[in-house]
Short mmCIF file of N, CA and C in Angstrom, two decimals:
data_model
loop_
_atom_site.label_atom_id
_atom_site.label_comp_id
_atom_site.label_asym_id
_atom_site.label_seq_id
_atom_site.Cartn_x
_atom_site.Cartn_y
_atom_site.Cartn_z
N UNK A 1 6.71 -69.78 -20.90
CA UNK A 1 8.14 -69.95 -20.70
C UNK A 1 8.82 -70.10 -22.05
N UNK A 2 9.95 -69.46 -22.18
CA UNK A 2 10.70 -69.55 -23.43
C UNK A 2 11.48 -70.85 -23.47
N UNK A 3 11.57 -71.44 -24.65
CA UNK A 3 12.35 -72.66 -24.75
C UNK A 3 13.67 -72.36 -25.42
N UNK A 4 14.63 -73.15 -25.10
CA UNK A 4 15.96 -72.96 -25.67
C UNK A 4 15.99 -73.51 -27.08
N UNK A 5 16.73 -72.84 -27.94
CA UNK A 5 16.91 -73.33 -29.30
C UNK A 5 17.97 -74.41 -29.30
N UNK A 6 17.75 -75.45 -30.02
CA UNK A 6 18.74 -76.52 -30.09
C UNK A 6 19.22 -76.70 -31.53
N UNK A 7 19.21 -75.60 -32.27
CA UNK A 7 19.67 -75.64 -33.65
C UNK A 7 20.95 -74.84 -33.76
N UNK A 8 21.64 -75.04 -34.85
CA UNK A 8 22.82 -74.23 -35.12
C UNK A 8 22.40 -72.80 -35.31
N UNK A 9 23.29 -71.82 -35.08
CA UNK A 9 22.90 -70.43 -35.27
C UNK A 9 22.33 -70.22 -36.66
N UNK A 10 21.19 -69.55 -36.69
CA UNK A 10 20.53 -69.26 -37.95
C UNK A 10 20.95 -67.88 -38.40
N UNK A 11 21.29 -67.75 -39.65
CA UNK A 11 21.75 -66.48 -40.18
C UNK A 11 20.68 -65.95 -41.13
N UNK A 12 20.30 -64.70 -40.92
CA UNK A 12 19.33 -64.05 -41.78
C UNK A 12 20.02 -62.93 -42.53
N UNK A 13 19.63 -62.72 -43.78
CA UNK A 13 20.31 -61.75 -44.61
C UNK A 13 19.40 -60.60 -44.96
N UNK A 14 19.99 -59.42 -45.19
CA UNK A 14 19.26 -58.25 -45.62
C UNK A 14 19.94 -57.61 -46.80
N UNK A 15 19.45 -56.46 -47.23
CA UNK A 15 20.01 -55.75 -48.37
C UNK A 15 20.20 -54.28 -48.03
N UNK A 16 20.70 -53.51 -48.98
CA UNK A 16 21.16 -52.15 -48.78
C UNK A 16 20.06 -51.11 -48.71
N UNK A 17 20.34 -49.99 -48.03
CA UNK A 17 19.39 -48.88 -47.92
C UNK A 17 19.60 -47.85 -49.00
N UNK A 18 20.54 -48.06 -49.89
CA UNK A 18 20.75 -47.12 -50.98
C UNK A 18 21.85 -46.14 -50.67
N UNK A 19 21.82 -44.99 -51.35
CA UNK A 19 22.88 -44.00 -51.22
C UNK A 19 22.44 -42.77 -50.46
N UNK A 20 21.53 -42.89 -49.51
CA UNK A 20 21.09 -41.75 -48.73
C UNK A 20 22.20 -41.33 -47.77
N UNK A 21 22.31 -40.01 -47.56
CA UNK A 21 23.25 -39.48 -46.58
C UNK A 21 22.54 -39.31 -45.25
N UNK A 22 23.33 -39.15 -44.17
CA UNK A 22 22.74 -38.91 -42.85
C UNK A 22 23.23 -37.57 -42.33
N UNK A 23 22.36 -36.87 -41.57
CA UNK A 23 22.77 -35.62 -40.95
C UNK A 23 23.49 -35.92 -39.63
N UNK A 24 23.89 -34.87 -38.90
CA UNK A 24 24.65 -35.05 -37.67
C UNK A 24 23.90 -35.84 -36.60
N UNK A 25 22.56 -35.80 -36.64
CA UNK A 25 21.75 -36.53 -35.66
C UNK A 25 21.50 -37.97 -36.07
N UNK A 26 21.96 -38.36 -37.26
CA UNK A 26 21.80 -39.74 -37.70
C UNK A 26 20.58 -39.99 -38.55
N UNK A 27 19.80 -38.94 -38.87
CA UNK A 27 18.63 -39.12 -39.72
C UNK A 27 19.06 -39.13 -41.18
N UNK A 28 18.34 -39.89 -42.00
CA UNK A 28 18.59 -39.87 -43.44
C UNK A 28 18.10 -38.55 -44.01
N UNK A 29 18.85 -38.02 -44.98
CA UNK A 29 18.46 -36.78 -45.64
C UNK A 29 18.47 -37.00 -47.14
N UNK A 30 17.53 -36.31 -47.82
CA UNK A 30 17.46 -36.41 -49.28
C UNK A 30 18.45 -35.43 -49.90
N UNK A 31 18.42 -35.30 -51.23
CA UNK A 31 19.36 -34.42 -51.93
C UNK A 31 19.23 -32.97 -51.51
N UNK A 32 18.05 -32.57 -51.04
CA UNK A 32 17.82 -31.20 -50.59
C UNK A 32 18.19 -31.00 -49.12
N UNK A 33 18.67 -32.05 -48.47
CA UNK A 33 19.06 -31.95 -47.07
C UNK A 33 17.91 -32.11 -46.10
N UNK A 34 16.73 -32.51 -46.58
CA UNK A 34 15.56 -32.69 -45.73
C UNK A 34 15.55 -34.11 -45.15
N UNK A 35 15.19 -34.22 -43.88
CA UNK A 35 15.11 -35.54 -43.25
C UNK A 35 14.05 -36.38 -43.94
N UNK A 36 14.37 -37.65 -44.09
CA UNK A 36 13.46 -38.57 -44.76
C UNK A 36 13.54 -39.93 -44.09
N UNK A 37 12.58 -40.80 -44.39
CA UNK A 37 12.60 -42.17 -43.91
C UNK A 37 13.67 -42.92 -44.70
N UNK A 38 13.96 -44.16 -44.32
CA UNK A 38 14.98 -44.93 -45.05
C UNK A 38 14.50 -45.32 -46.43
N UNK A 39 13.27 -44.98 -46.75
CA UNK A 39 12.76 -45.28 -48.08
C UNK A 39 12.06 -46.62 -48.11
N UNK A 40 11.58 -46.98 -49.28
CA UNK A 40 10.88 -48.25 -49.44
C UNK A 40 11.86 -49.39 -49.25
N UNK A 41 11.46 -50.34 -48.48
CA UNK A 41 12.30 -51.49 -48.19
C UNK A 41 12.14 -52.52 -49.30
N UNK A 42 13.26 -52.98 -49.83
CA UNK A 42 13.22 -54.02 -50.86
C UNK A 42 12.60 -55.29 -50.28
N UNK A 43 12.10 -56.14 -51.14
CA UNK A 43 11.33 -57.30 -50.71
C UNK A 43 12.10 -58.24 -49.77
N UNK A 44 13.42 -58.38 -49.95
CA UNK A 44 14.17 -59.31 -49.12
C UNK A 44 15.12 -58.60 -48.16
N UNK A 45 14.85 -57.34 -47.89
CA UNK A 45 15.75 -56.50 -47.11
C UNK A 45 15.45 -56.54 -45.62
N UNK A 46 16.51 -56.47 -44.82
CA UNK A 46 16.38 -56.24 -43.38
C UNK A 46 17.22 -55.01 -43.08
N UNK A 47 16.56 -53.96 -42.61
CA UNK A 47 17.23 -52.70 -42.27
C UNK A 47 16.96 -52.36 -40.82
N UNK A 48 17.87 -51.59 -40.23
CA UNK A 48 17.63 -51.04 -38.90
C UNK A 48 16.81 -49.77 -39.10
N UNK A 49 15.58 -49.82 -38.63
CA UNK A 49 14.62 -48.73 -38.81
C UNK A 49 14.74 -47.68 -37.71
N UNK A 50 15.06 -48.12 -36.50
CA UNK A 50 15.09 -47.21 -35.35
C UNK A 50 16.08 -47.75 -34.33
N UNK A 51 16.76 -46.85 -33.65
CA UNK A 51 17.66 -47.22 -32.55
C UNK A 51 17.07 -46.64 -31.28
N UNK A 52 16.65 -47.49 -30.36
CA UNK A 52 16.05 -47.03 -29.11
C UNK A 52 17.10 -46.51 -28.15
N UNK A 53 18.20 -47.25 -28.04
CA UNK A 53 19.28 -46.90 -27.11
C UNK A 53 20.52 -47.68 -27.52
N UNK A 54 21.48 -47.83 -26.63
CA UNK A 54 22.73 -48.47 -26.99
C UNK A 54 22.69 -49.97 -27.18
N UNK A 55 21.55 -50.61 -26.87
CA UNK A 55 21.49 -52.06 -27.05
C UNK A 55 20.15 -52.59 -27.57
N UNK A 56 19.29 -51.70 -28.08
CA UNK A 56 18.00 -52.15 -28.62
C UNK A 56 17.66 -51.40 -29.90
N UNK A 57 17.25 -52.15 -30.92
CA UNK A 57 16.90 -51.57 -32.22
C UNK A 57 15.56 -52.12 -32.70
N UNK A 58 14.99 -51.45 -33.70
CA UNK A 58 13.77 -51.92 -34.38
C UNK A 58 14.12 -52.16 -35.83
N UNK A 59 13.60 -53.26 -36.38
CA UNK A 59 13.89 -53.64 -37.76
C UNK A 59 12.76 -53.27 -38.71
N UNK A 60 13.14 -53.06 -39.95
CA UNK A 60 12.21 -52.94 -41.05
C UNK A 60 12.60 -54.03 -42.04
N UNK A 61 11.60 -54.77 -42.51
CA UNK A 61 11.92 -55.91 -43.37
C UNK A 61 10.92 -56.01 -44.50
N UNK A 62 11.41 -56.36 -45.67
CA UNK A 62 10.55 -56.58 -46.82
C UNK A 62 9.75 -57.86 -46.65
N UNK A 63 8.70 -58.04 -47.47
CA UNK A 63 7.83 -59.21 -47.33
C UNK A 63 8.51 -60.55 -47.64
N UNK A 64 9.62 -60.53 -48.35
CA UNK A 64 10.33 -61.77 -48.65
C UNK A 64 11.53 -62.00 -47.73
N UNK A 65 11.68 -61.15 -46.72
CA UNK A 65 12.77 -61.34 -45.76
C UNK A 65 12.51 -62.61 -44.96
N UNK A 66 13.57 -63.25 -44.47
CA UNK A 66 13.38 -64.47 -43.67
C UNK A 66 12.54 -64.18 -42.43
N UNK A 67 11.95 -65.22 -41.89
CA UNK A 67 11.19 -65.12 -40.65
C UNK A 67 12.13 -65.35 -39.47
N UNK A 68 11.67 -64.99 -38.29
CA UNK A 68 12.42 -65.32 -37.08
C UNK A 68 12.38 -66.83 -36.88
N UNK A 69 13.28 -67.39 -36.07
CA UNK A 69 13.24 -68.83 -35.84
C UNK A 69 11.91 -69.33 -35.25
N UNK A 70 11.15 -68.42 -34.59
CA UNK A 70 9.84 -68.83 -34.08
C UNK A 70 8.71 -68.49 -35.06
N UNK A 71 9.08 -68.22 -36.33
CA UNK A 71 8.11 -68.09 -37.40
C UNK A 71 7.43 -66.76 -37.57
N UNK A 72 7.96 -65.70 -36.97
CA UNK A 72 7.34 -64.38 -37.07
C UNK A 72 8.07 -63.52 -38.09
N UNK A 73 7.34 -62.62 -38.76
CA UNK A 73 8.00 -61.69 -39.70
C UNK A 73 8.94 -60.75 -38.94
N UNK A 74 10.03 -60.36 -39.57
CA UNK A 74 10.98 -59.45 -38.93
C UNK A 74 10.51 -57.99 -38.94
N UNK A 75 9.56 -57.65 -39.79
CA UNK A 75 9.06 -56.27 -39.86
C UNK A 75 8.58 -55.82 -38.48
N UNK A 76 9.17 -54.72 -38.00
CA UNK A 76 8.77 -54.15 -36.72
C UNK A 76 9.31 -54.85 -35.50
N UNK A 77 10.11 -55.88 -35.67
CA UNK A 77 10.66 -56.59 -34.51
C UNK A 77 11.67 -55.71 -33.77
N UNK A 78 11.60 -55.76 -32.45
CA UNK A 78 12.61 -55.13 -31.61
C UNK A 78 13.67 -56.17 -31.30
N UNK A 79 14.93 -55.77 -31.41
CA UNK A 79 16.05 -56.69 -31.19
C UNK A 79 16.93 -56.14 -30.08
N UNK A 80 17.20 -56.97 -29.09
CA UNK A 80 18.17 -56.65 -28.05
C UNK A 80 19.50 -57.23 -28.51
N UNK A 81 20.54 -56.39 -28.56
CA UNK A 81 21.85 -56.84 -29.00
C UNK A 81 22.41 -57.82 -27.97
N UNK A 82 22.53 -59.06 -28.36
CA UNK A 82 22.96 -60.14 -27.48
C UNK A 82 24.37 -59.87 -26.96
N UNK A 83 24.53 -59.99 -25.65
CA UNK A 83 25.84 -59.84 -25.03
C UNK A 83 26.25 -58.41 -24.76
N UNK A 84 25.33 -57.46 -24.97
CA UNK A 84 25.64 -56.03 -24.81
C UNK A 84 24.84 -55.47 -23.64
N UNK A 85 25.52 -54.72 -22.78
CA UNK A 85 24.87 -54.01 -21.67
C UNK A 85 25.25 -52.55 -21.79
N UNK A 86 24.36 -51.76 -22.38
CA UNK A 86 24.63 -50.34 -22.59
C UNK A 86 24.06 -49.52 -21.44
N UNK A 87 24.69 -48.39 -21.11
CA UNK A 87 24.12 -47.51 -20.10
C UNK A 87 22.73 -47.03 -20.53
N UNK A 88 21.86 -46.86 -19.56
CA UNK A 88 20.48 -46.48 -19.85
C UNK A 88 20.36 -45.01 -20.24
N UNK A 89 19.44 -44.75 -21.17
CA UNK A 89 19.08 -43.37 -21.50
C UNK A 89 18.02 -42.91 -20.51
N UNK A 90 17.65 -41.66 -20.57
CA UNK A 90 16.65 -41.11 -19.67
C UNK A 90 15.29 -41.76 -19.91
N UNK A 91 14.65 -42.17 -18.82
CA UNK A 91 13.27 -42.66 -18.82
C UNK A 91 12.58 -41.93 -17.67
N UNK A 92 12.07 -40.69 -17.93
CA UNK A 92 11.52 -39.87 -16.84
C UNK A 92 10.57 -40.66 -15.95
N UNK A 93 10.70 -40.51 -14.67
CA UNK A 93 11.52 -39.52 -13.98
C UNK A 93 12.96 -39.97 -13.74
N UNK A 94 13.35 -41.15 -14.21
CA UNK A 94 14.70 -41.66 -13.99
C UNK A 94 15.66 -41.01 -14.99
N UNK A 95 16.72 -40.37 -14.47
CA UNK A 95 17.68 -39.73 -15.39
C UNK A 95 18.53 -40.76 -16.12
N UNK A 96 19.18 -40.31 -17.17
CA UNK A 96 20.09 -41.17 -17.93
C UNK A 96 21.28 -41.55 -17.06
N UNK A 97 21.81 -42.74 -17.30
CA UNK A 97 23.05 -43.14 -16.66
C UNK A 97 24.22 -42.47 -17.39
N UNK A 98 25.36 -42.43 -16.71
CA UNK A 98 26.55 -41.88 -17.34
C UNK A 98 26.81 -42.61 -18.66
N UNK A 99 26.98 -41.86 -19.72
CA UNK A 99 27.27 -42.33 -21.08
C UNK A 99 26.06 -42.92 -21.80
N UNK A 100 24.88 -42.87 -21.18
CA UNK A 100 23.68 -43.38 -21.84
C UNK A 100 23.38 -42.69 -23.17
N UNK A 101 23.32 -41.35 -23.20
CA UNK A 101 23.05 -40.67 -24.47
C UNK A 101 24.15 -40.91 -25.51
N UNK A 102 25.40 -40.95 -25.08
CA UNK A 102 26.51 -41.19 -26.00
C UNK A 102 26.47 -42.61 -26.56
N UNK A 103 26.13 -43.56 -25.72
CA UNK A 103 26.01 -44.94 -26.16
C UNK A 103 24.90 -45.08 -27.21
N UNK A 104 23.79 -44.43 -26.94
CA UNK A 104 22.67 -44.45 -27.89
C UNK A 104 23.07 -43.81 -29.22
N UNK A 105 23.77 -42.68 -29.15
CA UNK A 105 24.22 -42.00 -30.38
C UNK A 105 25.20 -42.87 -31.16
N UNK A 106 26.09 -43.57 -30.46
CA UNK A 106 27.05 -44.44 -31.15
C UNK A 106 26.33 -45.59 -31.85
N UNK A 107 25.33 -46.17 -31.20
CA UNK A 107 24.55 -47.24 -31.83
C UNK A 107 23.80 -46.71 -33.05
N UNK A 108 23.25 -45.51 -32.93
CA UNK A 108 22.54 -44.89 -34.05
C UNK A 108 23.50 -44.66 -35.22
N UNK A 109 24.68 -44.13 -34.94
CA UNK A 109 25.67 -43.87 -36.00
C UNK A 109 26.10 -45.16 -36.70
N UNK A 110 26.23 -46.22 -35.93
CA UNK A 110 26.69 -47.49 -36.48
C UNK A 110 25.60 -48.24 -37.24
N UNK A 111 24.34 -48.13 -36.78
CA UNK A 111 23.30 -49.05 -37.26
C UNK A 111 22.14 -48.44 -38.04
N UNK A 112 21.75 -47.22 -37.75
CA UNK A 112 20.52 -46.68 -38.32
C UNK A 112 20.55 -46.69 -39.84
N UNK A 113 19.53 -47.33 -40.43
CA UNK A 113 19.39 -47.38 -41.88
C UNK A 113 20.30 -48.37 -42.58
N UNK A 114 21.09 -49.09 -41.82
CA UNK A 114 22.04 -50.04 -42.41
C UNK A 114 21.38 -51.39 -42.64
N UNK A 115 21.83 -52.08 -43.67
CA UNK A 115 21.36 -53.44 -43.91
C UNK A 115 22.09 -54.37 -42.96
N UNK A 116 21.35 -55.30 -42.40
CA UNK A 116 21.92 -56.20 -41.40
C UNK A 116 21.43 -57.63 -41.64
N UNK A 117 22.13 -58.53 -41.01
CA UNK A 117 21.66 -59.90 -40.88
C UNK A 117 21.75 -60.22 -39.39
N UNK A 118 20.98 -61.18 -38.97
CA UNK A 118 20.95 -61.55 -37.56
C UNK A 118 21.52 -62.95 -37.39
N UNK A 119 22.25 -63.13 -36.29
CA UNK A 119 22.71 -64.46 -35.90
C UNK A 119 22.19 -64.72 -34.50
N UNK A 120 21.68 -65.91 -34.31
CA UNK A 120 21.12 -66.30 -33.02
C UNK A 120 22.06 -67.28 -32.35
N UNK A 121 22.02 -67.31 -31.02
CA UNK A 121 22.87 -68.21 -30.25
C UNK A 121 22.02 -69.35 -29.70
N UNK A 122 22.31 -70.59 -30.11
CA UNK A 122 21.48 -71.71 -29.66
C UNK A 122 21.54 -71.95 -28.16
N UNK A 123 22.56 -71.41 -27.49
CA UNK A 123 22.67 -71.58 -26.04
C UNK A 123 21.82 -70.56 -25.28
N UNK A 124 21.25 -69.60 -25.99
CA UNK A 124 20.46 -68.54 -25.37
C UNK A 124 18.98 -68.69 -25.73
N UNK A 125 18.14 -68.08 -24.92
CA UNK A 125 16.73 -67.97 -25.27
C UNK A 125 16.64 -67.15 -26.55
N UNK A 126 15.61 -67.37 -27.34
CA UNK A 126 15.41 -66.60 -28.56
C UNK A 126 14.95 -65.18 -28.24
N UNK A 127 14.15 -65.03 -27.20
CA UNK A 127 13.60 -63.73 -26.82
C UNK A 127 13.88 -63.47 -25.35
N UNK A 128 13.99 -62.17 -25.02
CA UNK A 128 14.25 -61.83 -23.62
C UNK A 128 12.96 -61.93 -22.81
N UNK A 129 13.08 -61.76 -21.52
CA UNK A 129 11.93 -61.90 -20.63
C UNK A 129 11.15 -60.62 -20.41
N UNK A 130 11.42 -59.58 -21.19
CA UNK A 130 10.69 -58.33 -21.02
C UNK A 130 9.30 -58.42 -21.63
N UNK A 131 8.49 -57.43 -21.33
CA UNK A 131 7.12 -57.39 -21.85
C UNK A 131 7.08 -57.37 -23.37
N UNK A 132 8.08 -56.76 -24.00
CA UNK A 132 8.08 -56.67 -25.46
C UNK A 132 8.66 -57.92 -26.14
N UNK A 133 9.21 -58.84 -25.37
CA UNK A 133 9.76 -60.10 -25.91
C UNK A 133 10.72 -59.84 -27.08
N UNK A 134 11.70 -58.97 -26.83
CA UNK A 134 12.68 -58.64 -27.87
C UNK A 134 13.46 -59.88 -28.30
N UNK A 135 13.78 -59.92 -29.60
CA UNK A 135 14.69 -60.96 -30.10
C UNK A 135 16.06 -60.72 -29.50
N UNK A 136 16.77 -61.77 -29.18
CA UNK A 136 18.16 -61.68 -28.74
C UNK A 136 19.03 -62.15 -29.89
N UNK A 137 19.87 -61.26 -30.41
CA UNK A 137 20.64 -61.62 -31.60
C UNK A 137 21.93 -60.83 -31.69
N UNK A 138 22.87 -61.41 -32.41
CA UNK A 138 24.04 -60.67 -32.85
C UNK A 138 23.62 -59.96 -34.13
N UNK A 139 23.89 -58.68 -34.22
CA UNK A 139 23.51 -57.89 -35.40
C UNK A 139 24.77 -57.68 -36.22
N UNK A 140 24.76 -58.21 -37.43
CA UNK A 140 25.92 -58.18 -38.31
C UNK A 140 25.65 -57.23 -39.46
N UNK A 141 26.55 -56.27 -39.67
CA UNK A 141 26.42 -55.36 -40.80
C UNK A 141 26.76 -56.12 -42.07
N UNK A 142 25.83 -56.11 -43.03
CA UNK A 142 26.04 -56.86 -44.27
C UNK A 142 27.25 -56.31 -45.01
N UNK A 143 27.39 -54.99 -45.04
CA UNK A 143 28.53 -54.36 -45.69
C UNK A 143 29.75 -54.49 -44.77
N UNK A 144 30.59 -55.47 -45.00
CA UNK A 144 31.81 -55.64 -44.22
C UNK A 144 31.76 -56.75 -43.19
N UNK A 145 30.57 -57.22 -42.82
CA UNK A 145 30.45 -58.34 -41.89
C UNK A 145 30.77 -58.03 -40.45
N UNK A 146 30.79 -56.76 -40.07
CA UNK A 146 31.15 -56.36 -38.71
C UNK A 146 30.05 -56.74 -37.72
N UNK A 147 30.43 -57.32 -36.59
CA UNK A 147 29.50 -57.62 -35.51
C UNK A 147 29.28 -56.33 -34.73
N UNK A 148 28.10 -55.72 -34.88
CA UNK A 148 27.82 -54.43 -34.24
C UNK A 148 27.84 -54.55 -32.72
N UNK A 149 27.39 -55.67 -32.18
CA UNK A 149 27.38 -55.88 -30.74
C UNK A 149 28.79 -55.71 -30.18
N UNK A 150 29.72 -56.46 -30.75
CA UNK A 150 31.10 -56.41 -30.29
C UNK A 150 31.74 -55.06 -30.52
N UNK A 151 31.42 -54.43 -31.64
CA UNK A 151 32.01 -53.13 -31.97
C UNK A 151 31.62 -52.06 -30.96
N UNK A 152 30.37 -52.05 -30.51
CA UNK A 152 29.95 -51.07 -29.50
C UNK A 152 30.70 -51.27 -28.19
N UNK A 153 30.96 -52.52 -27.83
CA UNK A 153 31.74 -52.80 -26.62
C UNK A 153 33.20 -52.41 -26.83
N UNK A 154 33.77 -52.76 -27.98
CA UNK A 154 35.17 -52.46 -28.29
C UNK A 154 35.44 -50.96 -28.28
N UNK A 155 34.47 -50.17 -28.73
CA UNK A 155 34.63 -48.71 -28.76
C UNK A 155 34.38 -48.06 -27.40
N UNK A 156 33.95 -48.84 -26.41
CA UNK A 156 33.71 -48.30 -25.08
C UNK A 156 32.34 -47.67 -24.90
N UNK A 157 31.39 -48.00 -25.77
CA UNK A 157 30.04 -47.43 -25.67
C UNK A 157 29.09 -48.34 -24.90
N UNK A 158 29.54 -49.53 -24.54
CA UNK A 158 28.72 -50.48 -23.80
C UNK A 158 29.65 -51.48 -23.11
N UNK A 159 29.07 -52.24 -22.21
CA UNK A 159 29.81 -53.28 -21.50
C UNK A 159 29.40 -54.65 -22.02
N UNK A 160 30.22 -55.62 -21.74
CA UNK A 160 29.88 -57.00 -22.04
C UNK A 160 28.85 -57.46 -21.01
N UNK A 161 27.73 -58.01 -21.47
CA UNK A 161 26.67 -58.48 -20.57
C UNK A 161 27.10 -59.84 -20.03
N UNK A 162 27.40 -59.89 -18.74
CA UNK A 162 28.01 -61.08 -18.14
C UNK A 162 27.03 -61.98 -17.39
N UNK A 163 25.78 -61.58 -17.29
CA UNK A 163 24.82 -62.36 -16.50
C UNK A 163 24.57 -63.74 -17.12
N UNK A 164 24.57 -63.82 -18.46
CA UNK A 164 24.34 -65.10 -19.14
C UNK A 164 25.45 -65.31 -20.16
N UNK A 165 26.05 -66.48 -20.13
CA UNK A 165 27.10 -66.79 -21.10
C UNK A 165 26.49 -67.00 -22.48
N UNK A 166 27.24 -66.63 -23.49
CA UNK A 166 26.85 -66.85 -24.89
C UNK A 166 28.12 -67.20 -25.64
N UNK A 167 27.99 -67.57 -26.89
CA UNK A 167 29.16 -68.10 -27.61
C UNK A 167 30.26 -67.07 -27.83
N UNK A 168 29.97 -65.79 -27.74
CA UNK A 168 31.00 -64.76 -27.90
C UNK A 168 31.35 -64.07 -26.58
N UNK A 169 30.98 -64.67 -25.46
CA UNK A 169 31.24 -64.05 -24.15
C UNK A 169 32.70 -63.69 -23.96
N UNK A 170 33.61 -64.62 -24.21
CA UNK A 170 35.03 -64.34 -23.97
C UNK A 170 35.54 -63.26 -24.92
N UNK A 171 35.06 -63.24 -26.15
CA UNK A 171 35.46 -62.20 -27.10
C UNK A 171 34.98 -60.84 -26.61
N UNK A 172 33.71 -60.75 -26.22
CA UNK A 172 33.15 -59.48 -25.75
C UNK A 172 33.81 -59.03 -24.45
N UNK A 173 34.12 -59.97 -23.54
CA UNK A 173 34.83 -59.62 -22.31
C UNK A 173 36.20 -59.04 -22.64
N UNK A 174 36.86 -59.60 -23.65
CA UNK A 174 38.15 -59.08 -24.09
C UNK A 174 38.03 -57.68 -24.67
N UNK A 175 36.97 -57.44 -25.46
CA UNK A 175 36.74 -56.09 -26.01
C UNK A 175 36.53 -55.08 -24.89
N UNK A 176 35.78 -55.50 -23.86
CA UNK A 176 35.53 -54.60 -22.73
C UNK A 176 36.84 -54.26 -22.02
N UNK A 177 37.68 -55.26 -21.76
CA UNK A 177 38.98 -55.02 -21.12
C UNK A 177 39.85 -54.10 -21.96
N UNK A 178 39.83 -54.32 -23.28
CA UNK A 178 40.60 -53.49 -24.20
C UNK A 178 40.13 -52.03 -24.14
N UNK A 179 38.81 -51.81 -24.13
CA UNK A 179 38.26 -50.45 -24.07
C UNK A 179 38.61 -49.79 -22.74
N UNK A 180 38.53 -50.55 -21.65
CA UNK A 180 38.86 -49.99 -20.34
C UNK A 180 40.33 -49.61 -20.27
N UNK A 181 41.21 -50.49 -20.74
CA UNK A 181 42.65 -50.21 -20.73
C UNK A 181 42.99 -48.99 -21.57
N UNK A 182 42.33 -48.85 -22.71
CA UNK A 182 42.58 -47.72 -23.62
C UNK A 182 41.80 -46.47 -23.22
N UNK A 183 40.98 -46.57 -22.16
CA UNK A 183 40.20 -45.43 -21.68
C UNK A 183 39.29 -44.86 -22.76
N UNK A 184 38.61 -45.75 -23.50
CA UNK A 184 37.72 -45.32 -24.58
C UNK A 184 36.29 -45.15 -24.09
N UNK A 185 35.60 -44.17 -24.65
CA UNK A 185 34.17 -43.98 -24.42
C UNK A 185 33.81 -43.87 -22.96
N UNK A 186 32.93 -44.73 -22.54
CA UNK A 186 32.43 -44.83 -21.17
C UNK A 186 33.56 -44.80 -20.16
N UNK A 187 34.62 -45.50 -20.44
CA UNK A 187 35.72 -45.67 -19.49
C UNK A 187 36.48 -44.38 -19.23
N UNK A 188 36.44 -43.43 -20.15
CA UNK A 188 37.13 -42.15 -19.95
C UNK A 188 36.29 -41.18 -19.14
N UNK A 189 34.99 -41.40 -19.06
CA UNK A 189 34.09 -40.40 -18.48
C UNK A 189 33.30 -40.85 -17.27
N UNK A 190 33.18 -42.13 -17.03
CA UNK A 190 32.28 -42.63 -15.99
C UNK A 190 33.05 -43.40 -14.93
N UNK A 191 32.58 -43.30 -13.70
CA UNK A 191 33.20 -44.05 -12.61
C UNK A 191 32.33 -45.25 -12.27
N UNK A 192 32.91 -46.24 -11.67
CA UNK A 192 32.14 -47.38 -11.21
C UNK A 192 32.18 -48.58 -12.13
N UNK A 193 32.58 -48.39 -13.37
CA UNK A 193 32.67 -49.52 -14.30
C UNK A 193 31.33 -50.13 -14.63
N UNK A 194 31.37 -51.34 -15.11
CA UNK A 194 30.16 -52.07 -15.50
C UNK A 194 29.59 -52.79 -14.29
N UNK A 195 28.27 -52.96 -14.31
CA UNK A 195 27.61 -53.68 -13.20
C UNK A 195 27.83 -55.17 -13.33
#
C-alpha cells in the first residue's frame, strides 16, 4: 500500500538539452537533419526522454540529479502528469479515443527533450496504483517555469482529472472550462466531453 506524503512539495531541478532542433514528428535532429537521441545527459540534468501519450512521460537523469522522495534515481522513471486526464492512444485491439493521437503529439511538442523539474503534491500518493508505479507529479519546464500539466489542459489537449483532488484542482478545472468555452483542441472535435 502506498503511503501519503506529509512533507511540503519537493522540487527537483534539471538542466538544458542544448541547442538541438526537432523535426515535425518531435524527434531531435543533428546539423545534417538526421534524427538523434537527446545526447549525453549532464550529471545534474532531468530531461524528458520519451512521451508515451498525453499524460505519461519517461525521464532521463544524470547521476547527480536528485532522487525521488522515496529514494529512487530519476533515470528511467515514468511520470504520470498529476491532475491530467488525456484521451487514450491506440492500444491494439482497442482503438484510440477521440483526440488521443493529437493529445500525445501536443505533449511530445511541449515536453520531449526539455529540461524539467518535478513538484509533488503532499495530499496525493507519490505513485499511482498501476503495475508500473508511475510517479505522480507536476512537470515544470525549467525554461520559463511553465506547468506542463496545466498547459495541456488549457490548450484543450487533456481534461482535468477530477477523481482525486490535488492542490491545483481548481486551477486545472478552470483551464478545462476555458478550453471548452473557447472550443480548443479536444473540445472542437470530440463529443461527450470529459469522463
